[in-house]
mmCIF file with all atom_site columns, C-alpha atoms in Angstrom:
data_model
loop_
_atom_site.group_PDB
_atom_site.id
_atom_site.type_symbol
_atom_site.label_atom_id
_atom_site.label_alt_id
_atom_site.label_comp_id
_atom_site.label_asym_id
_atom_site.label_entity_id
_atom_site.label_seq_id
_atom_site.pdbx_PDB_ins_code
_atom_site.Cartn_x
_atom_site.Cartn_y
_atom_site.Cartn_z
_atom_site.occupancy
_atom_site.B_iso_or_equiv
_atom_site.pdbx_formal_charge
_atom_site.auth_seq_id
_atom_site.auth_comp_id
_atom_site.auth_asym_id
_atom_site.auth_atom_id
_atom_site.pdbx_PDB_model_num
ATOM 1   C CA . ALA K 1 1   ? -12.377 42.261 -1.959  1.00 0.00 ? 1304 ALA K CA 1
ATOM 2   C CA . GLY K 1 2   ? -12.081 41.800 1.779   1.00 0.00 ? 1305 GLY K CA 1
ATOM 3   C CA . GLU K 1 3   ? -12.920 38.987 4.134   1.00 0.00 ? 1306 GLU K CA 1
ATOM 4   C CA . LEU K 1 4   ? -13.429 35.649 2.474   1.00 0.00 ? 1307 LEU K CA 1
ATOM 5   C CA . PHE K 1 5   ? -14.119 32.530 4.528   1.00 0.00 ? 1308 PHE K CA 1
ATOM 6   C CA . GLY K 1 6   ? -12.419 33.889 7.628   1.00 0.00 ? 1309 GLY K CA 1
ATOM 7   C CA . ASP K 1 7   ? -9.379  35.489 5.995   1.00 0.00 ? 1310 ASP K CA 1
ATOM 8   C CA . ASN K 1 8   ? -8.809  39.071 4.913   1.00 0.00 ? 1311 ASN K CA 1
ATOM 9   C CA . ASP K 1 9   ? -8.005  38.604 1.231   1.00 0.00 ? 1312 ASP K CA 1
ATOM 10  C CA . ALA K 1 10  ? -7.941  41.402 -1.338  1.00 0.00 ? 1313 ALA K CA 1
ATOM 11  C CA . ARG K 1 11  ? -6.873  39.249 -4.311  1.00 0.00 ? 1314 ARG K CA 1
ATOM 12  C CA . SER K 1 12  ? -8.986  39.020 -7.437  1.00 0.00 ? 1315 SER K CA 1
ATOM 13  C CA . ALA K 1 13  ? -10.482 35.756 -8.636  1.00 0.00 ? 1316 ALA K CA 1
ATOM 14  C CA . ALA K 1 14  ? -7.885  35.698 -11.420 1.00 0.00 ? 1317 ALA K CA 1
ATOM 15  C CA . ASP K 1 15  ? -5.039  36.021 -8.890  1.00 0.00 ? 1318 ASP K CA 1
ATOM 16  C CA . MET K 1 16  ? -6.538  33.231 -6.792  1.00 0.00 ? 1319 MET K CA 1
ATOM 17  C CA . ARG K 1 17  ? -6.754  30.965 -9.855  1.00 0.00 ? 1320 ARG K CA 1
ATOM 18  C CA . VAL K 1 18  ? -3.053  31.578 -10.544 1.00 0.00 ? 1321 VAL K CA 1
ATOM 19  C CA . ASP K 1 19  ? -2.149  30.798 -6.936  1.00 0.00 ? 1322 ASP K CA 1
ATOM 20  C CA . ALA K 1 20  ? -4.290  27.637 -7.020  1.00 0.00 ? 1323 ALA K CA 1
ATOM 21  C CA . ALA K 1 21  ? -2.582  26.418 -10.201 1.00 0.00 ? 1324 ALA K CA 1
ATOM 22  C CA . ALA K 1 22  ? 0.850   27.092 -8.677  1.00 0.00 ? 1325 ALA K CA 1
ATOM 23  C CA . ALA K 1 23  ? -0.051  25.082 -5.575  1.00 0.00 ? 1326 ALA K CA 1
ATOM 24  C CA . ALA K 1 24  ? -1.387  22.219 -7.710  1.00 0.00 ? 1327 ALA K CA 1
ATOM 25  C CA . SER K 1 25  ? 1.803   22.190 -9.775  1.00 0.00 ? 1328 SER K CA 1
ATOM 26  C CA . ARG K 1 26  ? 3.714   21.635 -6.505  1.00 0.00 ? 1329 ARG K CA 1
ATOM 27  C CA . GLY K 1 27  ? 1.373   18.798 -5.567  1.00 0.00 ? 1330 GLY K CA 1
ATOM 28  C CA . ASP K 1 28  ? -0.114  20.846 -2.717  1.00 0.00 ? 1331 ASP K CA 1
ATOM 29  C CA . TYR K 1 29  ? -3.732  19.970 -3.433  1.00 0.00 ? 1332 TYR K CA 1
ATOM 30  C CA . ALA K 1 30  ? -5.028  21.170 -0.076  1.00 0.00 ? 1333 ALA K CA 1
ATOM 31  C CA . THR K 1 31  ? -3.882  24.714 -0.848  1.00 0.00 ? 1334 THR K CA 1
ATOM 32  C CA . ALA K 1 32  ? -4.924  24.418 -4.493  1.00 0.00 ? 1335 ALA K CA 1
ATOM 33  C CA . ILE K 1 33  ? -8.465  23.367 -3.554  1.00 0.00 ? 1336 ILE K CA 1
ATOM 34  C CA . ALA K 1 34  ? -8.819  26.101 -0.934  1.00 0.00 ? 1337 ALA K CA 1
ATOM 35  C CA . GLU K 1 35  ? -7.478  28.780 -3.289  1.00 0.00 ? 1338 GLU K CA 1
ATOM 36  C CA . LEU K 1 36  ? -9.657  27.682 -6.182  1.00 0.00 ? 1339 LEU K CA 1
ATOM 37  C CA . PHE K 1 37  ? -12.818 27.535 -4.097  1.00 0.00 ? 1340 PHE K CA 1
ATOM 38  C CA . ARG K 1 38  ? -12.005 31.061 -2.955  1.00 0.00 ? 1341 ARG K CA 1
ATOM 39  C CA . ALA K 1 39  ? -11.633 32.005 -6.642  1.00 0.00 ? 1342 ALA K CA 1
ATOM 40  C CA . VAL K 1 40  ? -15.095 30.604 -7.347  1.00 0.00 ? 1343 VAL K CA 1
ATOM 41  C CA . ALA K 1 41  ? -16.563 32.720 -4.542  1.00 0.00 ? 1344 ALA K CA 1
ATOM 42  C CA . ARG K 1 42  ? -14.616 35.842 -5.440  1.00 0.00 ? 1345 ARG K CA 1
ATOM 43  C CA . GLY K 1 43  ? -15.498 35.445 -9.118  1.00 0.00 ? 1346 GLY K CA 1
ATOM 44  C CA . LEU K 1 44  ? -19.231 35.304 -8.456  1.00 0.00 ? 1347 LEU K CA 1
ATOM 45  C CA . SER K 1 45  ? -18.868 38.218 -6.059  1.00 0.00 ? 1348 SER K CA 1
ATOM 46  C CA . GLU K 1 46  ? -16.969 40.245 -8.680  1.00 0.00 ? 1349 GLU K CA 1
ATOM 47  C CA . ARG K 1 47  ? -19.801 39.547 -11.112 1.00 0.00 ? 1350 ARG K CA 1
ATOM 48  C CA . THR K 1 48  ? -22.278 40.691 -8.395  1.00 0.00 ? 1351 THR K CA 1
ATOM 49  C CA . ILE K 1 49  ? -24.097 37.371 -8.592  1.00 0.00 ? 1352 ILE K CA 1
ATOM 50  C CA . VAL K 1 50  ? -23.466 36.248 -5.009  1.00 0.00 ? 1353 VAL K CA 1
ATOM 51  C CA . THR K 1 51  ? -22.620 38.445 -2.046  1.00 0.00 ? 1354 THR K CA 1
ATOM 52  C CA . VAL K 1 52  ? -19.945 37.067 0.251   1.00 0.00 ? 1355 VAL K CA 1
ATOM 53  C CA . SER K 1 53  ? -19.812 38.891 3.554   1.00 0.00 ? 1356 SER K CA 1
ATOM 54  C CA . PRO K 1 54  ? -17.905 38.318 6.797   1.00 0.00 ? 1357 PRO K CA 1
ATOM 55  C CA . GLY K 1 55  ? -19.218 35.148 8.362   1.00 0.00 ? 1358 GLY K CA 1
ATOM 56  C CA . THR K 1 56  ? -20.301 33.539 5.085   1.00 0.00 ? 1359 THR K CA 1
ATOM 57  C CA . THR K 1 57  ? -19.376 29.858 5.223   1.00 0.00 ? 1360 THR K CA 1
ATOM 58  C CA . ALA K 1 58  ? -18.342 27.715 2.285   1.00 0.00 ? 1361 ALA K CA 1
ATOM 59  C CA . ARG K 1 59  ? -21.619 25.831 2.421   1.00 0.00 ? 1362 ARG K CA 1
ATOM 60  C CA . GLY K 1 60  ? -23.591 29.050 2.792   1.00 0.00 ? 1363 GLY K CA 1
ATOM 61  C CA . PHE K 1 61  ? -21.863 30.421 -0.282  1.00 0.00 ? 1364 PHE K CA 1
ATOM 62  C CA . ALA K 1 62  ? -22.546 27.203 -2.207  1.00 0.00 ? 1365 ALA K CA 1
ATOM 63  C CA . ALA K 1 63  ? -26.245 27.386 -1.348  1.00 0.00 ? 1366 ALA K CA 1
ATOM 64  C CA . SER K 1 64  ? -26.445 31.024 -2.470  1.00 0.00 ? 1367 SER K CA 1
ATOM 65  C CA . ALA K 1 65  ? -24.581 30.272 -5.680  1.00 0.00 ? 1368 ALA K CA 1
ATOM 66  C CA . ALA K 1 66  ? -26.872 27.312 -6.369  1.00 0.00 ? 1369 ALA K CA 1
ATOM 67  C CA . SER K 1 67  ? -29.827 29.700 -6.197  1.00 0.00 ? 1370 SER K CA 1
ATOM 68  C CA . ALA K 1 68  ? -28.351 31.563 -9.167  1.00 0.00 ? 1371 ALA K CA 1
ATOM 69  C CA . PHE K 1 69  ? -27.081 28.418 -10.900 1.00 0.00 ? 1372 PHE K CA 1
ATOM 70  C CA . PRO K 1 70  ? -29.287 25.477 -9.867  1.00 0.00 ? 1373 PRO K CA 1
ATOM 71  C CA . GLN K 1 71  ? -27.712 23.266 -12.523 1.00 0.00 ? 1374 GLN K CA 1
ATOM 72  C CA . PHE K 1 72  ? -24.471 23.408 -10.508 1.00 0.00 ? 1375 PHE K CA 1
ATOM 73  C CA . ASP K 1 73  ? -26.020 22.634 -7.112  1.00 0.00 ? 1376 ASP K CA 1
ATOM 74  C CA . ASP K 1 74  ? -24.341 19.253 -6.543  1.00 0.00 ? 1377 ASP K CA 1
ATOM 75  C CA . ARG K 1 75  ? -20.966 20.431 -7.846  1.00 0.00 ? 1378 ARG K CA 1
ATOM 76  C CA . LEU K 1 76  ? -21.022 23.581 -5.699  1.00 0.00 ? 1379 LEU K CA 1
ATOM 77  C CA . ASP K 1 77  ? -21.908 21.529 -2.634  1.00 0.00 ? 1380 ASP K CA 1
ATOM 78  C CA . ALA K 1 78  ? -19.107 19.025 -3.341  1.00 0.00 ? 1381 ALA K CA 1
ATOM 79  C CA . ALA K 1 79  ? -16.620 21.890 -3.773  1.00 0.00 ? 1382 ALA K CA 1
ATOM 80  C CA . ALA K 1 80  ? -17.724 23.431 -0.458  1.00 0.00 ? 1383 ALA K CA 1
ATOM 81  C CA . VAL K 1 81  ? -17.281 20.081 1.290   1.00 0.00 ? 1384 VAL K CA 1
ATOM 82  C CA . ALA K 1 82  ? -13.802 19.748 -0.242  1.00 0.00 ? 1385 ALA K CA 1
ATOM 83  C CA . PHE K 1 83  ? -12.908 23.268 0.930   1.00 0.00 ? 1386 PHE K CA 1
ATOM 84  C CA . ASP K 1 84  ? -14.040 22.467 4.485   1.00 0.00 ? 1387 ASP K CA 1
ATOM 85  C CA . GLU K 1 85  ? -12.097 19.188 4.443   1.00 0.00 ? 1388 GLU K CA 1
ATOM 86  C CA . VAL K 1 86  ? -8.781  20.786 3.459   1.00 0.00 ? 1389 VAL K CA 1
ATOM 87  C CA . ARG K 1 87  ? -9.271  24.006 5.411   1.00 0.00 ? 1390 ARG K CA 1
ATOM 88  C CA . TYR K 1 88  ? -10.714 22.779 8.703   1.00 0.00 ? 1391 TYR K CA 1
ATOM 89  C CA . LEU K 1 89  ? -10.079 19.032 8.845   1.00 0.00 ? 1392 LEU K CA 1
ATOM 90  C CA . GLY K 1 90  ? -6.524  19.137 7.510   1.00 0.00 ? 1393 GLY K CA 1
ATOM 91  C CA . LEU K 1 91  ? -7.159  16.583 4.774   1.00 0.00 ? 1394 LEU K CA 1
ATOM 92  C CA . PRO K 1 92  ? -4.666  16.596 1.880   1.00 0.00 ? 1395 PRO K CA 1
ATOM 93  C CA . GLY K 1 93  ? -7.113  16.905 -1.019  1.00 0.00 ? 1396 GLY K CA 1
ATOM 94  C CA . SER K 1 94  ? -6.463  15.186 -4.317  1.00 0.00 ? 1397 SER K CA 1
ATOM 95  C CA . ALA K 1 95  ? -5.708  15.893 -7.945  1.00 0.00 ? 1398 ALA K CA 1
ATOM 96  C CA . GLU K 1 96  ? -9.164  14.565 -8.861  1.00 0.00 ? 1399 GLU K CA 1
ATOM 97  C CA . THR K 1 97  ? -10.964 16.907 -6.472  1.00 0.00 ? 1400 THR K CA 1
ATOM 98  C CA . TYR K 1 98  ? -8.874  19.841 -7.663  1.00 0.00 ? 1401 TYR K CA 1
ATOM 99  C CA . ALA K 1 99  ? -9.670  18.980 -11.301 1.00 0.00 ? 1402 ALA K CA 1
ATOM 100 C CA . ALA K 1 100 ? -13.382 18.845 -10.500 1.00 0.00 ? 1403 ALA K CA 1
ATOM 101 C CA . ILE K 1 101 ? -13.236 22.333 -8.972  1.00 0.00 ? 1404 ILE K CA 1
ATOM 102 C CA . VAL K 1 102 ? -11.201 23.616 -11.939 1.00 0.00 ? 1405 VAL K CA 1
ATOM 103 C CA . ALA K 1 103 ? -13.991 22.404 -14.238 1.00 0.00 ? 1406 ALA K CA 1
ATOM 104 C CA . LEU K 1 104 ? -16.674 23.915 -11.989 1.00 0.00 ? 1407 LEU K CA 1
ATOM 105 C CA . GLU K 1 105 ? -14.918 27.280 -11.820 1.00 0.00 ? 1408 GLU K CA 1
ATOM 106 C CA . SER K 1 106 ? -14.457 27.347 -15.590 1.00 0.00 ? 1409 SER K CA 1
ATOM 107 C CA . ASP K 1 107 ? -18.072 26.368 -16.226 1.00 0.00 ? 1410 ASP K CA 1
ATOM 108 C CA . LEU K 1 108 ? -19.360 29.035 -13.835 1.00 0.00 ? 1411 LEU K CA 1
ATOM 109 C CA . ARG K 1 109 ? -17.238 31.710 -15.529 1.00 0.00 ? 1412 ARG K CA 1
ATOM 110 C CA . GLY K 1 110 ? -18.794 30.754 -18.856 1.00 0.00 ? 1413 GLY K CA 1
ATOM 111 C CA . VAL K 1 111 ? -22.425 30.869 -17.758 1.00 0.00 ? 1414 VAL K CA 1
ATOM 112 C CA . ARG K 1 112 ? -24.605 33.955 -17.831 1.00 0.00 ? 1415 ARG K CA 1
ATOM 113 C CA . VAL K 1 113 ? -27.343 34.673 -15.335 1.00 0.00 ? 1416 VAL K CA 1
ATOM 114 C CA . ALA K 1 114 ? -30.721 35.317 -16.891 1.00 0.00 ? 1417 ALA K CA 1
ATOM 115 C CA . ALA K 1 115 ? -32.103 38.809 -16.323 1.00 0.00 ? 1418 ALA K CA 1
ATOM 116 C CA . MET K 1 116 ? -34.658 38.989 -13.545 1.00 0.00 ? 1419 MET K CA 1
ATOM 117 C CA . ARG K 1 117 ? -38.182 39.986 -14.520 1.00 0.00 ? 1420 ARG K CA 1
ATOM 118 C CA . PRO K 1 118 ? -39.883 42.767 -12.546 1.00 0.00 ? 1421 PRO K CA 1
#
């Protein structure tokens, strides 16, 4: 918990997923995309797979996460771009982009990281 992409945010990944779904149900895809990308980051942080510290950017997070999950590289990058678009460029997002991040977040939650060899 703590700073996440420039905001002080103590919510869990599960809470962020709920907030993202609520925003999507209102048709607010910009908020839904931003909240769900935060849930992806917080979820991997909670699992101690990726460290997110103050100053970590969406693309920096995506690159770190892709190191742990190379099979998701393109999807993580696309989600980071979508986050930047809604967060910093003021774009509205879309149901399709939100659905893609929902699938990514779900897939990442279901994958295990292989143990590192000494």
